Amino acid sequence: MARVFSAIQATGGLHLGNYLGAIKAWVDGQDEADCFYAIADLHALTIPKERGEVGAHTLELAKVLLACGLDVNRCTFFVQSHVREHSELAWLMQCVTSMGELNRMTQFKDKTQNRKFISAGLFTYPALQSADILLYDTDKVPVGEDQRQHIELARDTAERFNSRYGETFVLPVASIPRAAARVMDLQDPTSKMSKSAASEAGTIFLSDDPKAILKKFKRAVTDSESEVRFDFAEKPGVSNLLSILGAATGSDPASIASGYSQYGPLKVDAAEAVIEALAPIQARIAELDNDPSGVRAALKTGADKARKVAGVVVERAKTNIGLLVD
Ligand code: TYM
């Protein structure tokens, strides 16, 4: 059975981009592979946070991911910092990753803009991500398009490690969804949807109620024409709506376009499809609100399982490097 690994940062507010770009594939893939899914709380520390903030976001995010359908009987679901091997292998990966490679990461460039304090962790962040993936002998990494460059770096540095020290790591590949690989902001369809957008009007949060979702879609920025066509270069707003509708209903965005001659009905249909997809998740979030100890127990089970695999791989890496065994 193939091994799958993916992770999401422990920052507040899961949004529709996270869900359609990655989490939906995590949930759907649980029976098709041996899946390991983590909440990347160490990655969240690369941008300064208030004391206690990351822990609170981790618990909240765990609840939402369980509500989305992660099932601890069908996958290994855990918190990155609960498995020490992530930090340990991250150091080894930093030592086979070049400054030039890290400098080329577009996310580093994006995240440093207008920022006074740039942590060393933000720069070496991709090496920790490589460690996350390589620790589980991962074949496939389901992610949105924005993570492709990081997965390619994990593969390149794993290859370098293997050629320097002998066969150690499985070489991973990114698995990116056909529709909604890059969900765009509803107010600025040339930027990806994100929790740190200037205005919340362009971001659909998983916690948004149906009224808020409909309002955000109705106000979505399109263009001054009226033709409904799937063409991201010329018509980013309309194409984003088609892409969201396609991903939420399991259909092809380009073929849905022919069913519309105006933007209004497309906006309403996209909103309704999203409301329908999120309704069961929101109902389960409300149930899990009453069961915080169940969420913590789920994470503990996951960490115990993850440690067993990660421990073997990190020892293999140290042995192959030829560090003195204690
Ligand atoms: P993060 O937390 O930014 O995003 C989690 C997942 O959501 C996807 N995503 C999107 N997909 C489509 N459209 C969007 N607008 C959108 N925004 C986010 C991301 O591609 C991702 O799959 N560094 C990673 C977390 C991480 C990781 C890993 C991922 C840590 N270790 C190992 C894979 C493997 C991150 O910050 O994702």
mmCIF file of C-alpha atoms and ligand atoms in Angstrom:
data_model
loop_
_atom_site.group_PDB
_atom_site.id
_atom_site.type_symbol
_atom_site.label_atom_id
_atom_site.label_comp_id
_atom_site.label_asym_id
_atom_site.label_seq_id
_atom_site.Cartn_x
_atom_site.Cartn_y
_atom_site.Cartn_z
ATOM 1 C CA MET A 1 0.000 0.000 0.000
ATOM 2 C CA ALA A 2 1.353 3.442 -0.888
ATOM 3 C CA ARG A 3 2.310 5.763 1.955
ATOM 4 C CA VAL A 4 0.793 9.256 1.994
ATOM 5 C CA PHE A 5 1.863 12.191 4.168
ATOM 6 C CA SER A 6 0.586 15.735 4.344
ATOM 7 C CA ALA A 7 0.303 18.546 6.880
ATOM 8 C CA ILE A 8 -1.355 21.870 7.507
ATOM 9 C CA GLN A 9 -0.048 24.785 9.548
ATOM 10 C CA ALA A 10 -1.567 25.499 12.929
ATOM 11 C CA THR A 11 -2.744 29.002 12.155
ATOM 12 C CA GLY A 12 -6.334 30.107 12.796
ATOM 13 C CA GLY A 13 -9.274 29.586 10.466
ATOM 14 C CA LEU A 14 -9.347 26.775 7.936
ATOM 15 C CA HIS A 15 -10.567 28.192 4.599
ATOM 16 C CA LEU A 16 -12.118 26.853 1.423
ATOM 17 C CA GLY A 17 -8.715 26.799 -0.341
ATOM 18 C CA ASN A 18 -7.303 24.466 2.325
ATOM 19 C CA TYR A 19 -10.406 22.299 2.132
ATOM 20 C CA LEU A 20 -10.774 21.949 -1.658
ATOM 21 C CA GLY A 21 -7.022 22.099 -2.374
ATOM 22 C CA ALA A 22 -5.918 19.538 0.199
ATOM 23 C CA ILE A 23 -8.168 18.359 3.041
ATOM 24 C CA LYS A 24 -10.850 16.866 0.793
ATOM 25 C CA ALA A 25 -8.178 14.671 -0.850
ATOM 26 C CA TRP A 26 -6.827 13.717 2.600
ATOM 27 C CA VAL A 27 -10.276 12.527 3.649
ATOM 28 C CA ASP A 28 -11.069 10.770 0.353
ATOM 29 C CA GLY A 29 -7.663 9.043 0.286
ATOM 30 C CA GLN A 30 -7.892 7.364 3.690
ATOM 31 C CA ASP A 31 -8.838 3.920 2.383
ATOM 32 C CA GLU A 32 -6.592 4.000 -0.658
ATOM 33 C CA ALA A 33 -3.244 4.374 1.096
ATOM 34 C CA ASP A 34 -1.542 4.272 4.472
ATOM 35 C CA CYS A 35 -2.073 7.937 5.354
ATOM 36 C CA PHE A 36 -0.217 10.123 7.868
ATOM 37 C CA TYR A 37 -1.622 13.616 8.435
ATOM 38 C CA ALA A 38 -0.111 16.193 10.759
ATOM 39 C CA ILE A 39 -0.852 19.608 12.188
ATOM 40 C CA ALA A 40 2.365 21.536 11.605
ATOM 41 C CA ASP A 41 2.594 23.565 14.808
ATOM 42 C CA LEU A 42 6.386 24.002 14.530
ATOM 43 C CA HIS A 43 5.947 25.600 11.114
ATOM 44 C CA ALA A 44 3.462 28.065 12.631
ATOM 45 C CA LEU A 45 6.256 29.374 14.898
ATOM 46 C CA THR A 46 8.241 30.723 11.946
ATOM 47 C CA ILE A 47 6.122 33.890 12.168
ATOM 48 C CA PRO A 48 6.075 35.402 15.709
ATOM 49 C CA LYS A 49 3.051 34.336 17.771
ATOM 50 C CA GLU A 50 1.584 35.274 21.165
ATOM 51 C CA ARG A 51 2.200 32.854 24.007
ATOM 52 C CA GLY A 52 -0.387 30.038 23.880
ATOM 53 C CA GLU A 53 -1.705 31.026 20.445
ATOM 54 C CA VAL A 54 -0.308 28.062 18.487
ATOM 55 C CA GLY A 55 -1.522 25.511 21.066
ATOM 56 C CA ALA A 56 -5.047 26.922 20.938
ATOM 57 C CA HIS A 57 -5.041 26.913 17.119
ATOM 58 C CA THR A 58 -3.756 23.327 17.102
ATOM 59 C CA LEU A 59 -6.649 22.043 19.200
ATOM 60 C CA GLU A 60 -9.184 24.011 17.181
ATOM 61 C CA LEU A 61 -7.743 22.801 13.880
ATOM 62 C CA ALA A 62 -7.680 19.190 15.088
ATOM 63 C CA LYS A 63 -11.388 19.447 15.828
ATOM 64 C CA VAL A 64 -12.163 20.899 12.413
ATOM 65 C CA LEU A 65 -10.091 18.245 10.592
ATOM 66 C CA LEU A 66 -11.865 15.452 12.466
ATOM 67 C CA ALA A 67 -15.163 17.130 11.554
ATOM 68 C CA CYS A 68 -14.056 17.186 7.884
ATOM 69 C CA GLY A 69 -13.851 13.393 8.042
ATOM 70 C CA LEU A 70 -10.369 12.354 9.192
ATOM 71 C CA ASP A 71 -10.943 9.054 10.939
ATOM 72 C CA VAL A 72 -8.310 7.872 13.414
ATOM 73 C CA ASN A 73 -9.181 4.259 12.600
ATOM 74 C CA ARG A 74 -8.298 4.832 8.944
ATOM 75 C CA CYS A 75 -5.346 7.245 9.158
ATOM 76 C CA THR A 76 -2.608 8.385 11.530
ATOM 77 C CA PHE A 77 -3.445 11.919 12.634
ATOM 78 C CA PHE A 78 -1.100 13.791 14.984
ATOM 79 C CA VAL A 79 0.625 17.019 15.991
ATOM 80 C CA GLN A 80 4.116 17.597 14.541
ATOM 81 C CA SER A 81 5.736 18.714 17.835
ATOM 82 C CA HIS A 82 4.455 15.574 19.591
ATOM 83 C CA VAL A 83 6.892 13.545 17.483
ATOM 84 C CA ARG A 84 10.410 14.800 18.300
ATOM 85 C CA GLU A 85 11.896 13.108 15.271
ATOM 86 C CA HIS A 86 10.559 15.957 13.092
ATOM 87 C CA SER A 87 12.966 18.426 14.709
ATOM 88 C CA GLU A 88 15.795 15.922 14.698
ATOM 89 C CA LEU A 89 15.541 15.050 11.005
ATOM 90 C CA ALA A 90 14.962 18.725 10.146
ATOM 91 C CA TRP A 91 18.532 19.464 11.264
ATOM 92 C CA LEU A 92 19.934 16.660 9.128
ATOM 93 C CA MET A 93 17.937 17.955 6.153
ATOM 94 C CA GLN A 94 19.152 21.536 6.707
ATOM 95 C CA CYS A 95 22.664 20.185 6.282
ATOM 96 C CA VAL A 96 21.906 18.788 2.816
ATOM 97 C CA THR A 97 19.880 21.822 1.646
ATOM 98 C CA SER A 98 21.725 24.784 0.129
ATOM 99 C CA MET A 99 21.176 28.479 0.872
ATOM 100 C CA GLY A 100 20.610 28.942 -2.862
ATOM 101 C CA GLU A 101 17.756 26.416 -2.872
ATOM 102 C CA LEU A 102 16.096 28.070 0.129
ATOM 103 C CA ASN A 103 16.530 31.497 -1.458
ATOM 104 C CA ARG A 104 14.610 30.347 -4.514
ATOM 105 C CA MET A 105 11.480 29.389 -2.546
ATOM 106 C CA THR A 106 8.677 31.712 -3.655
ATOM 107 C CA GLN A 107 6.810 31.319 -0.342
ATOM 108 C CA PHE A 108 9.833 32.670 1.518
ATOM 109 C CA LYS A 109 9.854 35.706 -0.750
ATOM 110 C CA ASP A 110 6.086 36.212 -0.262
ATOM 111 C CA LYS A 111 6.161 35.773 3.492
ATOM 112 C CA THR A 112 9.058 38.163 4.094
ATOM 113 C CA GLN A 113 7.353 41.089 2.362
ATOM 114 C CA ASN A 114 6.595 43.985 4.731
ATOM 115 C CA ARG A 115 7.920 41.981 7.689
ATOM 116 C CA LYS A 116 10.389 43.563 10.129
ATOM 117 C CA PHE A 117 11.466 40.428 12.005
ATOM 118 C CA ILE A 118 12.384 37.578 9.677
ATOM 119 C CA SER A 119 13.244 34.465 11.675
ATOM 120 C CA ALA A 120 15.940 32.023 10.601
ATOM 121 C CA GLY A 121 13.178 29.413 10.943
ATOM 122 C CA LEU A 122 11.174 31.087 8.173
ATOM 123 C CA PHE A 123 14.188 30.668 5.884
ATOM 124 C CA THR A 124 14.886 27.006 6.776
ATOM 125 C CA TYR A 125 11.149 26.150 6.963
ATOM 126 C CA PRO A 126 11.290 23.965 3.786
ATOM 127 C CA ALA A 127 13.946 21.704 5.384
ATOM 128 C CA LEU A 128 11.548 20.982 8.269
ATOM 129 C CA GLN A 129 8.860 20.272 5.676
ATOM 130 C CA SER A 130 11.236 17.853 3.878
ATOM 131 C CA ALA A 131 11.834 16.095 7.215
ATOM 132 C CA ASP A 132 8.062 15.823 7.815
ATOM 133 C CA ILE A 133 7.622 14.031 4.517
ATOM 134 C CA LEU A 134 10.747 11.852 4.493
ATOM 135 C CA LEU A 135 10.213 10.554 8.060
ATOM 136 C CA TYR A 136 7.327 8.379 6.884
ATOM 137 C CA ASP A 137 8.867 6.839 3.740
ATOM 138 C CA THR A 138 6.240 8.832 1.864
ATOM 139 C CA ASP A 139 5.331 8.087 -1.763
ATOM 140 C CA LYS A 140 2.667 10.760 -2.272
ATOM 141 C CA VAL A 141 1.992 14.199 -0.785
ATOM 142 C CA PRO A 142 -1.525 15.582 -1.423
ATOM 143 C CA VAL A 143 -1.220 19.400 -1.456
ATOM 144 C CA GLY A 144 -2.444 22.495 -3.270
ATOM 145 C CA GLU A 145 -0.389 23.995 -6.088
ATOM 146 C CA ASP A 146 1.347 26.513 -3.766
ATOM 147 C CA GLN A 147 3.245 23.671 -2.061
ATOM 148 C CA ARG A 148 4.616 22.065 -5.243
ATOM 149 C CA GLN A 149 7.996 23.793 -4.985
ATOM 150 C CA HIS A 150 8.471 22.602 -1.378
ATOM 151 C CA ILE A 151 7.699 18.982 -2.302
ATOM 152 C CA GLU A 152 10.145 19.155 -5.210
ATOM 153 C CA LEU A 153 12.803 20.440 -2.818
ATOM 154 C CA ALA A 154 12.091 17.524 -0.437
ATOM 155 C CA ARG A 155 12.623 15.136 -3.325
ATOM 156 C CA ASP A 156 15.812 16.847 -4.539
ATOM 157 C CA THR A 157 17.373 16.942 -1.079
ATOM 158 C CA ALA A 158 16.355 13.330 -0.368
ATOM 159 C CA GLU A 159 18.088 12.340 -3.602
ATOM 160 C CA ARG A 160 21.202 14.270 -2.551
ATOM 161 C CA PHE A 161 21.172 12.584 0.862
ATOM 162 C CA ASN A 162 20.797 9.142 -0.746
ATOM 163 C CA SER A 163 23.660 9.724 -3.135
ATOM 164 C CA ARG A 164 25.926 11.071 -0.372
ATOM 165 C CA TYR A 165 25.140 8.491 2.306
ATOM 166 C CA GLY A 166 23.468 5.562 0.560
ATOM 167 C CA GLU A 167 19.804 4.596 0.033
ATOM 168 C CA THR A 168 17.911 6.129 2.968
ATOM 169 C CA PHE A 169 14.780 7.951 1.853
ATOM 170 C CA VAL A 170 11.863 7.141 -0.416
ATOM 171 C CA LEU A 171 11.524 9.892 -3.054
ATOM 172 C CA PRO A 172 8.113 11.598 -2.695
ATOM 173 C CA VAL A 173 5.911 13.174 -5.373
ATOM 174 C CA ALA A 174 3.269 15.868 -4.981
ATOM 175 C CA SER A 175 -0.335 14.943 -5.726
ATOM 176 C CA ILE A 176 -2.273 18.047 -6.748
ATOM 177 C CA PRO A 177 -6.062 18.087 -7.371
ATOM 178 C CA ARG A 178 -7.370 18.670 -10.880
ATOM 179 C CA ALA A 179 -9.939 21.270 -9.829
ATOM 180 C CA ALA A 180 -9.237 23.806 -7.062
ATOM 181 C CA ALA A 181 -5.469 23.264 -6.940
ATOM 182 C CA ARG A 182 -5.317 26.998 -6.359
ATOM 183 C CA VAL A 183 -8.498 28.560 -4.994
ATOM 184 C CA MET A 184 -8.298 32.319 -5.473
ATOM 185 C CA ASP A 185 -9.502 35.182 -3.279
ATOM 186 C CA LEU A 186 -13.084 36.157 -4.161
ATOM 187 C CA GLN A 187 -12.211 39.879 -3.975
ATOM 188 C CA ASP A 188 -8.848 39.615 -5.731
ATOM 189 C CA PRO A 189 -8.888 36.571 -8.020
ATOM 190 C CA THR A 190 -5.236 37.091 -8.931
ATOM 191 C CA SER A 191 -4.161 36.214 -5.340
ATOM 192 C CA LYS A 192 -4.668 32.836 -3.706
ATOM 193 C CA MET A 193 -7.312 32.551 -1.012
ATOM 194 C CA SER A 194 -5.566 32.769 2.346
ATOM 195 C CA LYS A 195 -6.291 33.399 5.997
ATOM 196 C CA SER A 196 -4.040 36.452 5.971
ATOM 197 C CA ALA A 197 -5.827 38.360 3.166
ATOM 198 C CA ALA A 198 -6.326 42.111 3.631
ATOM 199 C CA SER A 199 -10.117 41.656 3.829
ATOM 200 C CA GLU A 200 -12.160 38.661 4.984
ATOM 201 C CA ALA A 201 -14.702 39.331 2.201
ATOM 202 C CA GLY A 202 -12.608 37.299 -0.242
ATOM 203 C CA THR A 203 -12.027 34.281 2.018
ATOM 204 C CA ILE A 204 -14.618 31.602 2.801
ATOM 205 C CA PHE A 205 -13.902 30.145 6.229
ATOM 206 C CA LEU A 206 -15.190 26.685 7.093
ATOM 207 C CA SER A 207 -16.953 28.314 10.034
ATOM 208 C CA ASP A 208 -18.871 30.851 7.858
ATOM 209 C CA ASP A 209 -22.654 30.469 8.069
ATOM 210 C CA PRO A 210 -24.768 30.054 4.893
ATOM 211 C CA LYS A 211 -25.810 33.722 4.871
ATOM 212 C CA ALA A 212 -22.179 34.899 5.017
ATOM 213 C CA ILE A 213 -21.143 32.429 2.299
ATOM 214 C CA LEU A 214 -23.916 33.573 -0.069
ATOM 215 C CA LYS A 215 -23.039 37.232 0.560
ATOM 216 C CA LYS A 216 -19.329 36.672 -0.154
ATOM 217 C CA PHE A 217 -20.079 34.807 -3.411
ATOM 218 C CA LYS A 218 -22.620 37.406 -4.572
ATOM 219 C CA ARG A 219 -19.981 40.111 -4.079
ATOM 220 C CA ALA A 220 -17.234 38.110 -5.790
ATOM 221 C CA VAL A 221 -15.206 40.184 -8.243
ATOM 222 C CA THR A 222 -15.633 39.040 -11.880
ATOM 223 C CA ASP A 223 -15.088 41.247 -14.960
ATOM 224 C CA SER A 224 -16.947 43.707 -17.166
ATOM 225 C CA GLU A 225 -17.925 41.137 -19.827
ATOM 226 C CA SER A 226 -20.785 38.692 -19.441
ATOM 227 C CA GLU A 227 -19.453 35.519 -21.087
ATOM 228 C CA VAL A 228 -18.978 32.510 -18.779
ATOM 229 C CA ARG A 229 -15.782 30.806 -19.913
ATOM 230 C CA PHE A 230 -13.061 28.834 -18.084
ATOM 231 C CA ASP A 231 -9.948 30.867 -18.811
ATOM 232 C CA PHE A 232 -7.815 31.765 -15.777
ATOM 233 C CA ALA A 233 -5.524 34.114 -17.722
ATOM 234 C CA GLU A 234 -8.282 36.282 -19.212
ATOM 235 C CA LYS A 235 -11.127 35.709 -16.719
ATOM 236 C CA PRO A 236 -9.667 34.883 -13.293
ATOM 237 C CA GLY A 237 -12.787 35.749 -11.246
ATOM 238 C CA VAL A 238 -15.221 33.699 -13.340
ATOM 239 C CA SER A 239 -12.750 30.809 -13.669
ATOM 240 C CA ASN A 240 -12.286 30.743 -9.901
ATOM 241 C CA LEU A 241 -16.053 30.448 -9.413
ATOM 242 C CA LEU A 242 -16.211 27.622 -11.987
ATOM 243 C CA SER A 243 -13.281 25.916 -10.343
ATOM 244 C CA ILE A 244 -14.877 26.088 -6.867
ATOM 245 C CA LEU A 245 -18.231 24.871 -8.204
ATOM 246 C CA GLY A 246 -16.468 22.025 -10.057
ATOM 247 C CA ALA A 247 -14.457 20.947 -7.024
ATOM 248 C CA ALA A 248 -17.451 21.108 -4.678
ATOM 249 C CA THR A 249 -19.673 19.057 -7.014
ATOM 250 C CA GLY A 250 -17.029 16.733 -8.484
ATOM 251 C CA SER A 251 -17.411 18.066 -12.030
ATOM 252 C CA ASP A 252 -15.106 19.540 -14.645
ATOM 253 C CA PRO A 253 -14.945 23.379 -14.415
ATOM 254 C CA ALA A 254 -14.561 23.891 -18.177
ATOM 255 C CA SER A 255 -17.652 21.841 -19.045
ATOM 256 C CA ILE A 256 -19.849 23.481 -16.378
ATOM 257 C CA ALA A 257 -19.252 26.864 -18.085
ATOM 258 C CA SER A 258 -21.555 26.099 -21.020
ATOM 259 C CA GLY A 259 -24.527 25.820 -18.630
ATOM 260 C CA TYR A 260 -24.350 29.555 -17.784
ATOM 261 C CA SER A 261 -24.987 32.687 -19.785
ATOM 262 C CA GLN A 262 -24.773 35.142 -16.859
ATOM 263 C CA TYR A 263 -22.562 35.613 -13.803
ATOM 264 C CA GLY A 264 -25.380 35.936 -11.204
ATOM 265 C CA PRO A 265 -26.663 32.326 -11.361
ATOM 266 C CA LEU A 266 -23.069 30.986 -11.401
ATOM 267 C CA LYS A 267 -22.320 32.885 -8.171
ATOM 268 C CA VAL A 268 -25.460 31.560 -6.484
ATOM 269 C CA ASP A 269 -24.806 27.967 -7.614
ATOM 270 C CA ALA A 270 -21.197 28.104 -6.415
ATOM 271 C CA ALA A 271 -22.379 29.463 -3.047
ATOM 272 C CA GLU A 272 -25.047 26.763 -2.717
ATOM 273 C CA ALA A 273 -22.619 23.968 -3.585
ATOM 274 C CA VAL A 274 -20.192 25.246 -0.946
ATOM 275 C CA ILE A 275 -22.944 25.650 1.664
ATOM 276 C CA GLU A 276 -24.059 22.067 0.978
ATOM 277 C CA ALA A 277 -20.503 20.695 1.173
ATOM 278 C CA LEU A 278 -19.817 22.509 4.453
ATOM 279 C CA ALA A 279 -23.140 21.795 6.224
ATOM 280 C CA PRO A 280 -22.247 18.293 7.532
ATOM 281 C CA ILE A 281 -18.791 19.513 8.576
ATOM 282 C CA GLN A 282 -20.271 22.397 10.543
ATOM 283 C CA ALA A 283 -22.733 20.049 12.243
ATOM 284 C CA ARG A 284 -19.860 17.757 13.317
ATOM 285 C CA ILE A 285 -17.811 20.716 14.580
ATOM 286 C CA ALA A 286 -20.713 21.573 16.888
ATOM 287 C CA GLU A 287 -20.758 17.946 18.166
ATOM 288 C CA LEU A 288 -16.993 17.909 18.773
ATOM 289 C CA ASP A 289 -17.224 21.226 20.646
ATOM 290 C CA ASN A 290 -18.708 19.146 23.451
ATOM 291 C CA ASP A 291 -15.904 16.588 23.346
ATOM 292 C CA PRO A 292 -12.475 18.288 23.695
ATOM 293 C CA SER A 293 -11.020 15.293 25.540
ATOM 294 C CA GLY A 294 -11.995 13.043 22.611
ATOM 295 C CA VAL A 295 -10.018 15.311 20.269
ATOM 296 C CA ARG A 296 -6.954 15.153 22.539
ATOM 297 C CA ALA A 297 -7.230 11.365 22.825
ATOM 298 C CA ALA A 298 -7.346 11.087 19.019
ATOM 299 C CA LEU A 299 -4.122 13.113 18.737
ATOM 300 C CA LYS A 300 -2.372 10.996 21.351
ATOM 301 C CA THR A 301 -3.225 7.769 19.522
ATOM 302 C CA GLY A 302 -1.862 9.313 16.323
ATOM 303 C CA ALA A 303 1.409 10.513 17.870
ATOM 304 C CA ASP A 304 2.061 7.061 19.375
ATOM 305 C CA LYS A 305 1.626 5.477 15.941
ATOM 306 C CA ALA A 306 3.671 8.132 14.126
ATOM 307 C CA ARG A 307 6.624 7.879 16.535
ATOM 308 C CA LYS A 308 7.034 4.189 15.742
ATOM 309 C CA VAL A 309 7.572 4.864 12.036
ATOM 310 C CA ALA A 310 9.532 8.106 12.449
ATOM 311 C CA GLY A 311 11.923 6.588 14.997
ATOM 312 C CA VAL A 312 13.025 3.889 12.579
ATOM 313 C CA VAL A 313 13.608 6.335 9.723
ATOM 314 C CA VAL A 314 15.604 8.858 11.739
ATOM 315 C CA GLU A 315 17.849 6.079 13.080
ATOM 316 C CA ARG A 316 18.350 4.845 9.517
ATOM 317 C CA ALA A 317 19.403 8.348 8.469
ATOM 318 C CA LYS A 318 21.872 8.725 11.368
ATOM 319 C CA THR A 319 23.333 5.278 10.804
ATOM 320 C CA ASN A 320 23.774 5.894 7.078
ATOM 321 C CA ILE A 321 25.510 9.218 7.706
ATOM 322 C CA GLY A 322 27.838 7.304 9.986
ATOM 323 C CA LEU A 323 27.293 9.269 13.197
ATOM 324 C CA LEU A 324 28.856 7.546 16.201
ATOM 325 C CA VAL A 325 26.209 5.218 17.657
ATOM 326 C CA ASP A 326 25.643 5.675 21.396
HETATM 327 P P1 TYM B 1 -0.822 25.504 4.558
HETATM 328 O O1 TYM B 1 -1.147 25.337 5.994
HETATM 329 O O2 TYM B 1 -0.584 26.892 4.042
HETATM 330 O O3 TYM B 1 -1.949 24.877 3.666
HETATM 331 C C1 TYM B 1 -2.461 23.569 3.897
HETATM 332 C C2 TYM B 1 -2.879 22.955 2.567
HETATM 333 O O4 TYM B 1 -3.856 23.779 1.930
HETATM 334 C C3 TYM B 1 -3.437 24.068 0.594
HETATM 335 N N1 TYM B 1 -3.891 25.429 0.241
HETATM 336 C C4 TYM B 1 -4.576 25.717 -0.878
HETATM 337 N N2 TYM B 1 -5.000 24.937 -1.895
HETATM 338 C C5 TYM B 1 -5.702 25.542 -2.880
HETATM 339 N N3 TYM B 1 -5.975 26.865 -2.891
HETATM 340 C C6 TYM B 1 -5.567 27.696 -1.894
HETATM 341 N N4 TYM B 1 -5.879 28.982 -1.905
HETATM 342 C C7 TYM B 1 -4.825 27.114 -0.817
HETATM 343 N N5 TYM B 1 -4.262 27.606 0.327
HETATM 344 C C8 TYM B 1 -3.695 26.559 0.958
HETATM 345 C C9 TYM B 1 -1.912 23.990 0.647
HETATM 346 O O5 TYM B 1 -1.366 23.747 -0.641
HETATM 347 C C10 TYM B 1 -1.696 22.832 1.598
HETATM 348 O O6 TYM B 1 -1.768 21.596 0.928
HETATM 349 N N6 TYM B 1 4.006 24.227 4.610
HETATM 350 C C11 TYM B 1 2.647 23.700 4.530
HETATM 351 C C12 TYM B 1 2.314 22.724 5.653
HETATM 352 C C13 TYM B 1 3.241 21.570 5.731
HETATM 353 C C14 TYM B 1 3.292 20.472 4.820
HETATM 354 C C15 TYM B 1 4.316 19.603 5.336
HETATM 355 C C16 TYM B 1 2.573 20.135 3.670
HETATM 356 C C17 TYM B 1 4.184 21.357 6.701
HETATM 357 N N7 TYM B 1 4.817 20.173 6.451
HETATM 358 C C18 TYM B 1 4.622 18.440 4.665
HETATM 359 C C19 TYM B 1 2.900 18.948 3.006
HETATM 360 C C20 TYM B 1 3.917 18.110 3.511
HETATM 361 C C21 TYM B 1 1.694 24.862 4.627
HETATM 362 O O7 TYM B 1 2.023 25.907 5.149
HETATM 363 O O8 TYM B 1 0.429 24.581 4.176
#
